[in-house]
Each structure stands twice: as C-alpha cells, then as structure tokens.
Tab-separated table of C-alpha atoms and ligand atoms in Angstrom:
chain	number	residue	atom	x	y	z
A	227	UNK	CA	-23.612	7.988	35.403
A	228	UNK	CA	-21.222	7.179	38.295
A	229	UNK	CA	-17.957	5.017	37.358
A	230	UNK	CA	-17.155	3.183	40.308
A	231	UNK	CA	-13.457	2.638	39.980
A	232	UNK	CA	-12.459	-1.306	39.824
A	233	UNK	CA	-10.830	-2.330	42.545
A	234	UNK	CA	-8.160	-3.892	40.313
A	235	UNK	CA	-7.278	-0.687	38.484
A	236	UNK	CA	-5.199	1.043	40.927
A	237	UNK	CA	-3.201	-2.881	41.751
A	238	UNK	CA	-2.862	-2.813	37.616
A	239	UNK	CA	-1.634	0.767	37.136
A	240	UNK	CA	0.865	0.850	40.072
A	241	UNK	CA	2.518	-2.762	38.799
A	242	UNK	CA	2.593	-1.411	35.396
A	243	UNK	CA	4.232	1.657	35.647
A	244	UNK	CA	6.721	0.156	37.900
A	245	UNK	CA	7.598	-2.136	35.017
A	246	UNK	CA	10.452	-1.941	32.592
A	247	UNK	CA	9.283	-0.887	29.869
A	248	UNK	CA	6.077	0.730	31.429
A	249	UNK	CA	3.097	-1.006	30.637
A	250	UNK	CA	-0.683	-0.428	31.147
A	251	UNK	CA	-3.490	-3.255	30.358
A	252	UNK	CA	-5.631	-1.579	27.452
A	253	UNK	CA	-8.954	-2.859	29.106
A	254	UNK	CA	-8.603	0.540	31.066
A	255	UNK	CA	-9.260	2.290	28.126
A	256	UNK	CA	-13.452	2.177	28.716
A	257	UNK	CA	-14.419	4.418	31.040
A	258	UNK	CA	-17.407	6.624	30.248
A	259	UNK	CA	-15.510	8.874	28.458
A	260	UNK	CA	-13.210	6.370	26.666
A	261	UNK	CA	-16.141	4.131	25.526
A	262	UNK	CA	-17.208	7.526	24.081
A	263	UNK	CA	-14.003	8.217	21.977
A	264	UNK	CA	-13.750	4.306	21.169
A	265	UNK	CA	-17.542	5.375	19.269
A	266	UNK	CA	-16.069	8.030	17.388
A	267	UNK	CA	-13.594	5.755	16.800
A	268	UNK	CA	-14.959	3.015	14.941
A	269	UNK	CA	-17.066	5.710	12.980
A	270	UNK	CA	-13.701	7.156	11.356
A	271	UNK	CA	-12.728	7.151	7.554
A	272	UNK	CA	-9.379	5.497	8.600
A	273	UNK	CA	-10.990	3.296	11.287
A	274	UNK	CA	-12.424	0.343	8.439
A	275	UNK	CA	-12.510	-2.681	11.113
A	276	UNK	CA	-15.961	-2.146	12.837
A	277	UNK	CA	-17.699	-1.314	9.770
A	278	UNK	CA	-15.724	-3.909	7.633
A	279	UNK	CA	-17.176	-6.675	10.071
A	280	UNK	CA	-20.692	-4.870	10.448
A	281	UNK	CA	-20.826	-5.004	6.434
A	282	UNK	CA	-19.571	-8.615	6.392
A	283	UNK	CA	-21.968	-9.602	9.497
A	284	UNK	CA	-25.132	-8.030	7.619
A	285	UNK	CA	-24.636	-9.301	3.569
A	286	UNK	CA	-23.782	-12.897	4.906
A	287	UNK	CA	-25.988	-13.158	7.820
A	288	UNK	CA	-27.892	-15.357	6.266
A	289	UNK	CA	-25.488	-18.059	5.514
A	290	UNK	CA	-24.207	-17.081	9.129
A	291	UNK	CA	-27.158	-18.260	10.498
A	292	UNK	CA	-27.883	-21.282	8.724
A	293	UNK	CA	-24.509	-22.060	9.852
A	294	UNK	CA	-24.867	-21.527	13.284
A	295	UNK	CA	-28.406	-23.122	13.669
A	296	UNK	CA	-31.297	-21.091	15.933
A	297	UNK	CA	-31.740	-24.123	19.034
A	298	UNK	CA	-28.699	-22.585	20.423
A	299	UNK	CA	-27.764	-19.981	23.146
A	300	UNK	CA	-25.502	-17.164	22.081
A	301	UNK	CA	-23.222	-16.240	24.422
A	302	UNK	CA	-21.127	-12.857	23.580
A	303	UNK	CA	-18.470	-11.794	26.561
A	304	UNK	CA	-17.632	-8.399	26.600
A	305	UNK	CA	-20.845	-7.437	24.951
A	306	UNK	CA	-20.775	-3.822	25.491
A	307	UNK	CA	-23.206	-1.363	23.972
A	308	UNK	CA	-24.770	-4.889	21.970
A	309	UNK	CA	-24.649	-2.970	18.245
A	310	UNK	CA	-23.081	-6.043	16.555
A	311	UNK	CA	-25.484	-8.659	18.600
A	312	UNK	CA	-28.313	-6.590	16.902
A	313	UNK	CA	-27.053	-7.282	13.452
A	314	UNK	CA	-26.699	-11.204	14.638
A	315	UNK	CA	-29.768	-11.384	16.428
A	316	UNK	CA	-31.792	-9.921	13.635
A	317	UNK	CA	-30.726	-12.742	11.121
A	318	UNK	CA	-30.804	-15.604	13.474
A	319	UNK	CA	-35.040	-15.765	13.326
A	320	UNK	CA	-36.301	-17.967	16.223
A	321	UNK	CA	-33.398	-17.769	18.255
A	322	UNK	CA	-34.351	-18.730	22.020
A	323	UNK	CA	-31.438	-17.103	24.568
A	324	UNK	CA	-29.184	-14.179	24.405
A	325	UNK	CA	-26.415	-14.324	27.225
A	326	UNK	CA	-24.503	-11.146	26.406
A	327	UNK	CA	-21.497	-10.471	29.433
A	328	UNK	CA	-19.662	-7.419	30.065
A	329	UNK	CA	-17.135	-6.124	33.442
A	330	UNK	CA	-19.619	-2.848	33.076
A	331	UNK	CA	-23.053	-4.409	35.245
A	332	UNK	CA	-24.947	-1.000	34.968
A	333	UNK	CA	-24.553	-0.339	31.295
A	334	UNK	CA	-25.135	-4.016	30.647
A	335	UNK	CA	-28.456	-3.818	31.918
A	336	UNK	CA	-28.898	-0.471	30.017
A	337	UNK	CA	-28.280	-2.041	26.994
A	338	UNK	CA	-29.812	-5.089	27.415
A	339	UNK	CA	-33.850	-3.954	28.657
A	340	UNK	CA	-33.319	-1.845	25.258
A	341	UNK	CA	-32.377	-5.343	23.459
A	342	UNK	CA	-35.896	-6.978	25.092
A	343	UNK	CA	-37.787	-4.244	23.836
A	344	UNK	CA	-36.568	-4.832	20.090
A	345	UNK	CA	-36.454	-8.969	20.200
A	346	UNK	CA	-39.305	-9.129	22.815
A	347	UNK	CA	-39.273	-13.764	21.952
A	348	UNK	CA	-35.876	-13.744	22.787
A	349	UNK	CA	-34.599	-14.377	26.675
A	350	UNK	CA	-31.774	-11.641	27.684
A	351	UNK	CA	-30.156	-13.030	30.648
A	352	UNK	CA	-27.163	-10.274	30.836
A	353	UNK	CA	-24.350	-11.303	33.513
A	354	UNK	CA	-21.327	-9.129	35.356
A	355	UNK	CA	-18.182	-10.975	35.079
A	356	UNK	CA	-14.697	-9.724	33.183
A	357	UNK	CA	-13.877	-12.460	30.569
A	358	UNK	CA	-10.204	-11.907	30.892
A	359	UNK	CA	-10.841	-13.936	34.324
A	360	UNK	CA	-13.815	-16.398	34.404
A	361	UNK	CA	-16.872	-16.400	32.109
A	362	UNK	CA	-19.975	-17.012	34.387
A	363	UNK	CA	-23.109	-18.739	33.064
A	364	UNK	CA	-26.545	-17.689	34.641
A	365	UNK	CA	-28.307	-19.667	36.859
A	366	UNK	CA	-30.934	-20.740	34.355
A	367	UNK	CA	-31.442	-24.161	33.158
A	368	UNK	CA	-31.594	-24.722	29.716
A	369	UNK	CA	-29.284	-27.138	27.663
A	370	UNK	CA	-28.879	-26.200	24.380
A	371	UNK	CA	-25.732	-26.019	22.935
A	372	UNK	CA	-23.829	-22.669	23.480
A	373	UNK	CA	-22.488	-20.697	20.895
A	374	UNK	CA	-20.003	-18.138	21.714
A	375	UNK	CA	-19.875	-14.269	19.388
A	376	UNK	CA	-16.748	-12.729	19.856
A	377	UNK	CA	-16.766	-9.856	17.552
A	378	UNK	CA	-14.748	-6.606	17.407
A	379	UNK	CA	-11.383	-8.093	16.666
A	380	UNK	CA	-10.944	-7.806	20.763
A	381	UNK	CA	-8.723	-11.283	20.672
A	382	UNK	CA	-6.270	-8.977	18.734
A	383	UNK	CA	-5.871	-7.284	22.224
A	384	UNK	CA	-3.568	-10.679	24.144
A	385	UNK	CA	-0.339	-11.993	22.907
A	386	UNK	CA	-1.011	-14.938	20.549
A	387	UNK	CA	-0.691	-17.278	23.832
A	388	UNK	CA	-2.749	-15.470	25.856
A	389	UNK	CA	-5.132	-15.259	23.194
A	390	UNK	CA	-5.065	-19.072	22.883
A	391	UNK	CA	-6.134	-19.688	26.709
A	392	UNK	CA	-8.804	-17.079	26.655
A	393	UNK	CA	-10.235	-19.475	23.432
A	394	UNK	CA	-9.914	-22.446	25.179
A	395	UNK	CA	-11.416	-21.288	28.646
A	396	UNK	CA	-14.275	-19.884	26.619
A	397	UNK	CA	-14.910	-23.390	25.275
A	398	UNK	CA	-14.339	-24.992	28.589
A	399	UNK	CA	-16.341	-22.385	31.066
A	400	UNK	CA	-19.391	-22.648	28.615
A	401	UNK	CA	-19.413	-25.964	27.475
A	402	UNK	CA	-19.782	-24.355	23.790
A	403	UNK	CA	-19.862	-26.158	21.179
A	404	UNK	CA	-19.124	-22.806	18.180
A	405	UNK	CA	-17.261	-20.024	18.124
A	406	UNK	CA	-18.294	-16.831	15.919
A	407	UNK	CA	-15.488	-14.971	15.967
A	408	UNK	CA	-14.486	-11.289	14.561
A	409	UNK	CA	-10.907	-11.104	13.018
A	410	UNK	CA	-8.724	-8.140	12.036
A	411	UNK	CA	-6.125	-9.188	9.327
A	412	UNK	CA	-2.780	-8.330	8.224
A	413	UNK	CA	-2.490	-5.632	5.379
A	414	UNK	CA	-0.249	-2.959	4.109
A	415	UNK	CA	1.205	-0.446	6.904
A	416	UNK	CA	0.114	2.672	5.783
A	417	UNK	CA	-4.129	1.409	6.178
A	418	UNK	CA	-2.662	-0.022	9.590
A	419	UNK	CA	-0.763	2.769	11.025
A	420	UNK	CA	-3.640	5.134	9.429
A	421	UNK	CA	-6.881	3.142	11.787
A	422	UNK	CA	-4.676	3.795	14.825
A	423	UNK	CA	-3.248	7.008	14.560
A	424	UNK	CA	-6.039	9.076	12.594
A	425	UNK	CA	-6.129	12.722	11.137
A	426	UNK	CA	-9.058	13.961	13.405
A	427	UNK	CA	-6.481	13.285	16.557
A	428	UNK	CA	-9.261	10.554	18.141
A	429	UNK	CA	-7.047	8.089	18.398
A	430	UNK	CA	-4.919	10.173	20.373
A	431	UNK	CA	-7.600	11.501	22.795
A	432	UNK	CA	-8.618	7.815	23.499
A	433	UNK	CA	-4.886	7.278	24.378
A	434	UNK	CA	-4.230	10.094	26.617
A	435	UNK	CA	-8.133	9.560	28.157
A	436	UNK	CA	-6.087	6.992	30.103
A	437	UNK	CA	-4.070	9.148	32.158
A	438	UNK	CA	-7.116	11.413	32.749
A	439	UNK	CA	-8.860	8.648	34.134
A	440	UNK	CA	-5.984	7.744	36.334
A	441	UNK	CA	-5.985	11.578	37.452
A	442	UNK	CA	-9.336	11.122	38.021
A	443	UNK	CA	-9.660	7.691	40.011
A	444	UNK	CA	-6.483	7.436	41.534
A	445	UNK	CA	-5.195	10.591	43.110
A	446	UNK	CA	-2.671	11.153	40.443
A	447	UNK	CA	-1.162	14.330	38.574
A	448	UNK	CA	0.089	13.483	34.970
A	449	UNK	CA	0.014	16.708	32.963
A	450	UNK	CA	-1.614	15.548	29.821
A	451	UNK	CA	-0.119	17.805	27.269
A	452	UNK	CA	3.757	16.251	28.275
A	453	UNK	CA	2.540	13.040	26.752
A	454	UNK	CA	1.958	12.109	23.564
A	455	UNK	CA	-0.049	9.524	21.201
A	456	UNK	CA	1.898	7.340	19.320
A	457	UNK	CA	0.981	4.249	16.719
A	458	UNK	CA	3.650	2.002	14.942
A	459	UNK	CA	2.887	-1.367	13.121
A	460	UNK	CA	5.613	-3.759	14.615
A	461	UNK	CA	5.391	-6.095	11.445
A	462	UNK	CA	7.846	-9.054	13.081
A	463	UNK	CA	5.465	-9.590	15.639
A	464	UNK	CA	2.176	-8.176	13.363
A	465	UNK	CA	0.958	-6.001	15.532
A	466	UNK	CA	-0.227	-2.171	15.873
A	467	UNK	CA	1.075	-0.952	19.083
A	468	UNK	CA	-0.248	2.265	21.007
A	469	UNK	CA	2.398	3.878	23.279
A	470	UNK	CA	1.990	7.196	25.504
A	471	UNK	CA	5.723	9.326	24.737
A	472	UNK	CA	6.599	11.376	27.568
A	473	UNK	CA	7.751	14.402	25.925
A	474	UNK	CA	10.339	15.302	28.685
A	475	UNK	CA	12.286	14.379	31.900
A	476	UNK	CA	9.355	14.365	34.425
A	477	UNK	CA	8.072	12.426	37.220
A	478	UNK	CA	4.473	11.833	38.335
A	479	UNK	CA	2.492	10.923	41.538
A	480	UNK	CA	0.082	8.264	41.174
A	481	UNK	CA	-1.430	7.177	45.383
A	482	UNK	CA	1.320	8.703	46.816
A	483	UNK	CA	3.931	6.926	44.893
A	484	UNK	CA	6.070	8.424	42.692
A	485	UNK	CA	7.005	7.343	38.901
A	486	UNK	CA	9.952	8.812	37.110
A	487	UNK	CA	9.662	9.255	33.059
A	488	UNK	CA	12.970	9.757	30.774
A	489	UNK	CA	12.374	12.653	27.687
A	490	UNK	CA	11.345	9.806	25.351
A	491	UNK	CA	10.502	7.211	27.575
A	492	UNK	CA	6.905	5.335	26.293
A	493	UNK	CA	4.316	3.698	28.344
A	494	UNK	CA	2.579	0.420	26.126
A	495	UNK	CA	-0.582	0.849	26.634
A	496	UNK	CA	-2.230	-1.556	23.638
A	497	UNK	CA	-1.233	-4.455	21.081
A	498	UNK	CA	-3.634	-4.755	18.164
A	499	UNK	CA	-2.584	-8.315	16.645
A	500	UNK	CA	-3.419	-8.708	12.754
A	501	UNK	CA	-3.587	-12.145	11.726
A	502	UNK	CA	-3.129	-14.142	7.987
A	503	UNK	CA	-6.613	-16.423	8.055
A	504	UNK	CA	-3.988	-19.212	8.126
A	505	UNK	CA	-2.040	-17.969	11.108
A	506	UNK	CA	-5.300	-17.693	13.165
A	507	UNK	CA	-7.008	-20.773	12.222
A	508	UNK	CA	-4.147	-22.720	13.472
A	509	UNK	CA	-3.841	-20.798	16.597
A	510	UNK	CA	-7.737	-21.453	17.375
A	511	UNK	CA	-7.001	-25.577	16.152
A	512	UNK	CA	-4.430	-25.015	19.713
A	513	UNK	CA	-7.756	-24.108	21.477
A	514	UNK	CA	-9.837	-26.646	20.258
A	515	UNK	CA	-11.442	-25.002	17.752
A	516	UNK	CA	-11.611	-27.023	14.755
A	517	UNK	CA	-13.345	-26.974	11.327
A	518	UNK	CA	-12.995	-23.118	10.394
A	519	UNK	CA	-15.507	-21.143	8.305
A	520	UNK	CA	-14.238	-17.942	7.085
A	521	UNK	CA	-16.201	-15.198	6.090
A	522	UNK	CA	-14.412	-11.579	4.525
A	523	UNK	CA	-15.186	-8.914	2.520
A	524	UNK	CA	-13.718	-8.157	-0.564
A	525	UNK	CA	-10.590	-6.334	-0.040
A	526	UNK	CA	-9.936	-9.043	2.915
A	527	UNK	CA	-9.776	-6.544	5.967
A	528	UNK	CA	-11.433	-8.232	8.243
A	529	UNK	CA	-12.178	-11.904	9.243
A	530	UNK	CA	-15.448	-12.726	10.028
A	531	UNK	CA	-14.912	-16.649	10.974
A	532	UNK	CA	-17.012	-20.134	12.604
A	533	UNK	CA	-14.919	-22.486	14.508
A	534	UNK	CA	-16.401	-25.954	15.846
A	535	UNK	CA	-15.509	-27.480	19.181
A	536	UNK	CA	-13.266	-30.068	18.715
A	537	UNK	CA	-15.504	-32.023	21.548
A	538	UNK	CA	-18.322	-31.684	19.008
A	539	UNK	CA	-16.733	-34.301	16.001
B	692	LIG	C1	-11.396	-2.852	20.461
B	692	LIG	C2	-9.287	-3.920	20.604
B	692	LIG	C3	-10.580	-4.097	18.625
B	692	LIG	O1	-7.526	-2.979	18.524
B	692	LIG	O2	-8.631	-1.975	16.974
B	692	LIG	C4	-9.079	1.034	18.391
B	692	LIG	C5	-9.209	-0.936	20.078
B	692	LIG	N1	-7.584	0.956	19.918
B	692	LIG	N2	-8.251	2.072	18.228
B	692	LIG	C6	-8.491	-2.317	18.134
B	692	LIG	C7	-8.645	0.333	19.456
B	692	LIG	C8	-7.356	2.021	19.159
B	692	LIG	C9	-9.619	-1.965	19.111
B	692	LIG	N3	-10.202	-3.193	19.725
C-alpha cells in the first residue's frame, strides 16, 4: 500500500529537531512498517500491556458490558487495526453503532468492511480525523448516548496535562456520556525498562524505523547504524522514555536543512506515563470524568477502567 506522507510530518520533524533537547512526536512511529514492528511488539514475552488488557477485556467483559449498557454508540479514536474493539464488540450483544476513528483513512476502511462482515447487526460508520486535534462525529443521526473506548494505554503517550485536555475534548466533541479507558500502571523498573527495551532488539527497530521513515518521506540521510535505541524509566516523573543516542559527532540533512548531533546527544522520541489507579482517577475527575470503575488483573499491570461524565449525575 502507498503511505502518503502527512502534510504535518515534515512541519513536526523540522521543529523538533531544531529543539533543545531534540524532540520528535511518537505518533510518527506508524507507518506501514512501524505499525508492523508495534505488532511484534505487543506479541513479546517482555511486552505484558496489550495482552494484560486483552486478558482483562475478555474474563470481565461481561460485567464490562452490563456496565456500559448496549443502547449506546461506541466511539473508539485511534482505532487502528480494531483487535481490541473485537473483544468489546463481541461481549456487548445487541449493540447498535460502532464509530471507530483513526488519522490512517485507507486502513480504516480495511479494517472496518472486515468488522461488518463479522458483526453484520452492527452499523460501522469509520471516520478520518487525528484525535490529537478534533474528534469528528459522522453525519448520521442517531442520539444515543456515546460511549468513548480508549484502549492501548495510548493516554500514557501526553504529559499528564495534555492528557487531561485530550479527556475533556473527547467528552466535549462527542457529547459522551462514558469513558472505557485502557491504563498502564506503575510497577517495578526492571518489568518496565524490560517492555521497552526487549531482548529480540524490536523495540529498537521500531525506534530507529523513525529515521528510516524520515529518509524515506523527507529527503533526508541519517545513517541508521550511528544511532541507537535507548529505554530508561524516569521514576520522578513515572514514565518510560524512548530516546534515539547518536553514537558520534555527526550532522544530518533533513529538506535541505541541516541538523548537527553531539557523540551522545539523544533525540526524545516517546513518553510512556504509568499511573497509580489513584493518580489517574483524579487526573480524569480534572476532565470530568467522574465515578471510576476499575477493572485489573491480578498482578495489577494494567488498568482496565469506566469513568462517567460528570454532565451525566
Ligand atoms: C501504543 C503508546 C501504548 O507506550 O507502550 C510500545 C507504544 N512504544 N513500545 C506504549 C510503545 C514502545 C505504546 N503505546
């Protein structure tokens, strides 16, 4: 398939990189190739967040869905390949409208005509839009209450205040009155440090995929092997952060402009935040998201949890 490049991604590399520390936004990270990796990823001994919330998503779907209701419209930006909606939509029996949302249009619509086959009652209605900007609602009219899924512990991807606009514009742009939302949570470095920076070197491949795509989409010439993968948990701030080391002096041409690198010098290119059920309950309650339900498994990895919409009391 083709990857048109977003227009954005040259505006959000070149501002980066010309940043102190370097910095680039990890939503670049999905290209064909990337979304590939980020597969093998979450199917990795070390990697125990996707299958944590899968596990935790199947044994309590149930409950889930009695929760949650079926007269409602699930909404799910940044839907993606739809694996996790699958496990939701399966348990929630009699459920009337899928919205799922993604920045990707083509695979969207991949994904979902596969969804129709396998819940043929159910309406599909994907739509294009990038949820770190706007989350559109399709022309269609039905007015049942909206229920947003936000699985994949992507909210650990934005600074705790970024992270608390994103859950308040969700509520606003969507009128919605739930939020099911997936969780990662704080734990001992060595499981942490382990998920991001595995022994099969996939983690590192995602990381670097970066700069190939860059090579690739924007006319640039980073030599690959003079970077390198690194993980860290930064435990005063509680998060996993993914750097690219440059492993010498060097400079690079990215569009005809030119970026110097120190031996050393990193380029940011993810936060993972881990949360204490406490810390992210009350960050939500800033959001308007009220009344938490938390779901986990046993070894509390992973956060499966149901907010309300304050609007809603
Ligand atoms: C998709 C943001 C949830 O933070 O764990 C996995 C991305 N990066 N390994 C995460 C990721 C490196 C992932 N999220």
């Amino acid at each position: 398939m083709l990857d048109r490049t977003d227009p954005t991604f040259r505006e959000s590399v070149l501002k980066g990189l010309a940043k102190d520390p370097k910095v680039l936004e990890p939503k670049w990270f999905y290209d064909a190739a990337g979304s590939a990796l980020f597969d093998e990823i979450c199917e990795l001994p070390e990697y125990y967040p996707t299958r944590t919330e899968k596990s935790i998503l199947e044994e309590r779907a149930a409950e889930i869905a009695s929760e949650l209701g079926n007269d409602v419209i699930l909404y799910e930006p940044g839907a993606g390949s739809l694996q996790k909606a699958r496990i939701l939509l399966e348990a929630l029996e009699g459920l009337a409208r899928f919205i799922p949302s993604d920045i990707s249009a083509a695979h969207l619509e991949a994904a979902a005509s596969d969804l129709r086959k396998a819940f043929p009652d159910i309406a599909i209605d994907p739509v294009a839009c990038d949820f770190t900007k706007h989350l559109e609602m399709p022309a269609i009219a039905d007015d049942r209450p909206v229920t947003i899924f936000f699985p994949g512990s992507t909210i650990g991807n934005f600074e705790p205040g970024q992270a608390e606009n994103l859950l308040r514009r969700f509520r606003k742009e969507t009128g919605a009155r739930q939020l099911l939302i997936g969780v990662d949570l704080v734990k001992d470095r060595e499981t942490l440090v382990a998920a991001y920076d595995d022994a099969a070197g996939v983690t590192a491949a995602f990381n670097l995929n970066l700069l190939k795509r860059i090579n690739r989409e924007l006319e640039a010439d980073f030599a690959l092997h003079q970077f390198q993968h690194h993980a860290l948990f930064n435990e005063s701030r509680s998060r996993i952060e993914m750097h690219l080391e440059s492993l010498c002096e060097q400079s690079v041409s990215i569009s005809g402009e030119r970026f110097d690198f120190r031996d050393g010098e990193r380029i940011h290119t993810e936060n993972s935040y881990k949360y204490t059920p406490e810390r992210f309950a009350s960050l939500a309650g800033k959001a308007g998201w009220v009344k938490p339900h938390l779901w986990t498994d046993q070894n509390r990895l992973f956060g499966v949890f149901l907010f309300q919409s304050e609007e809603a009391d």
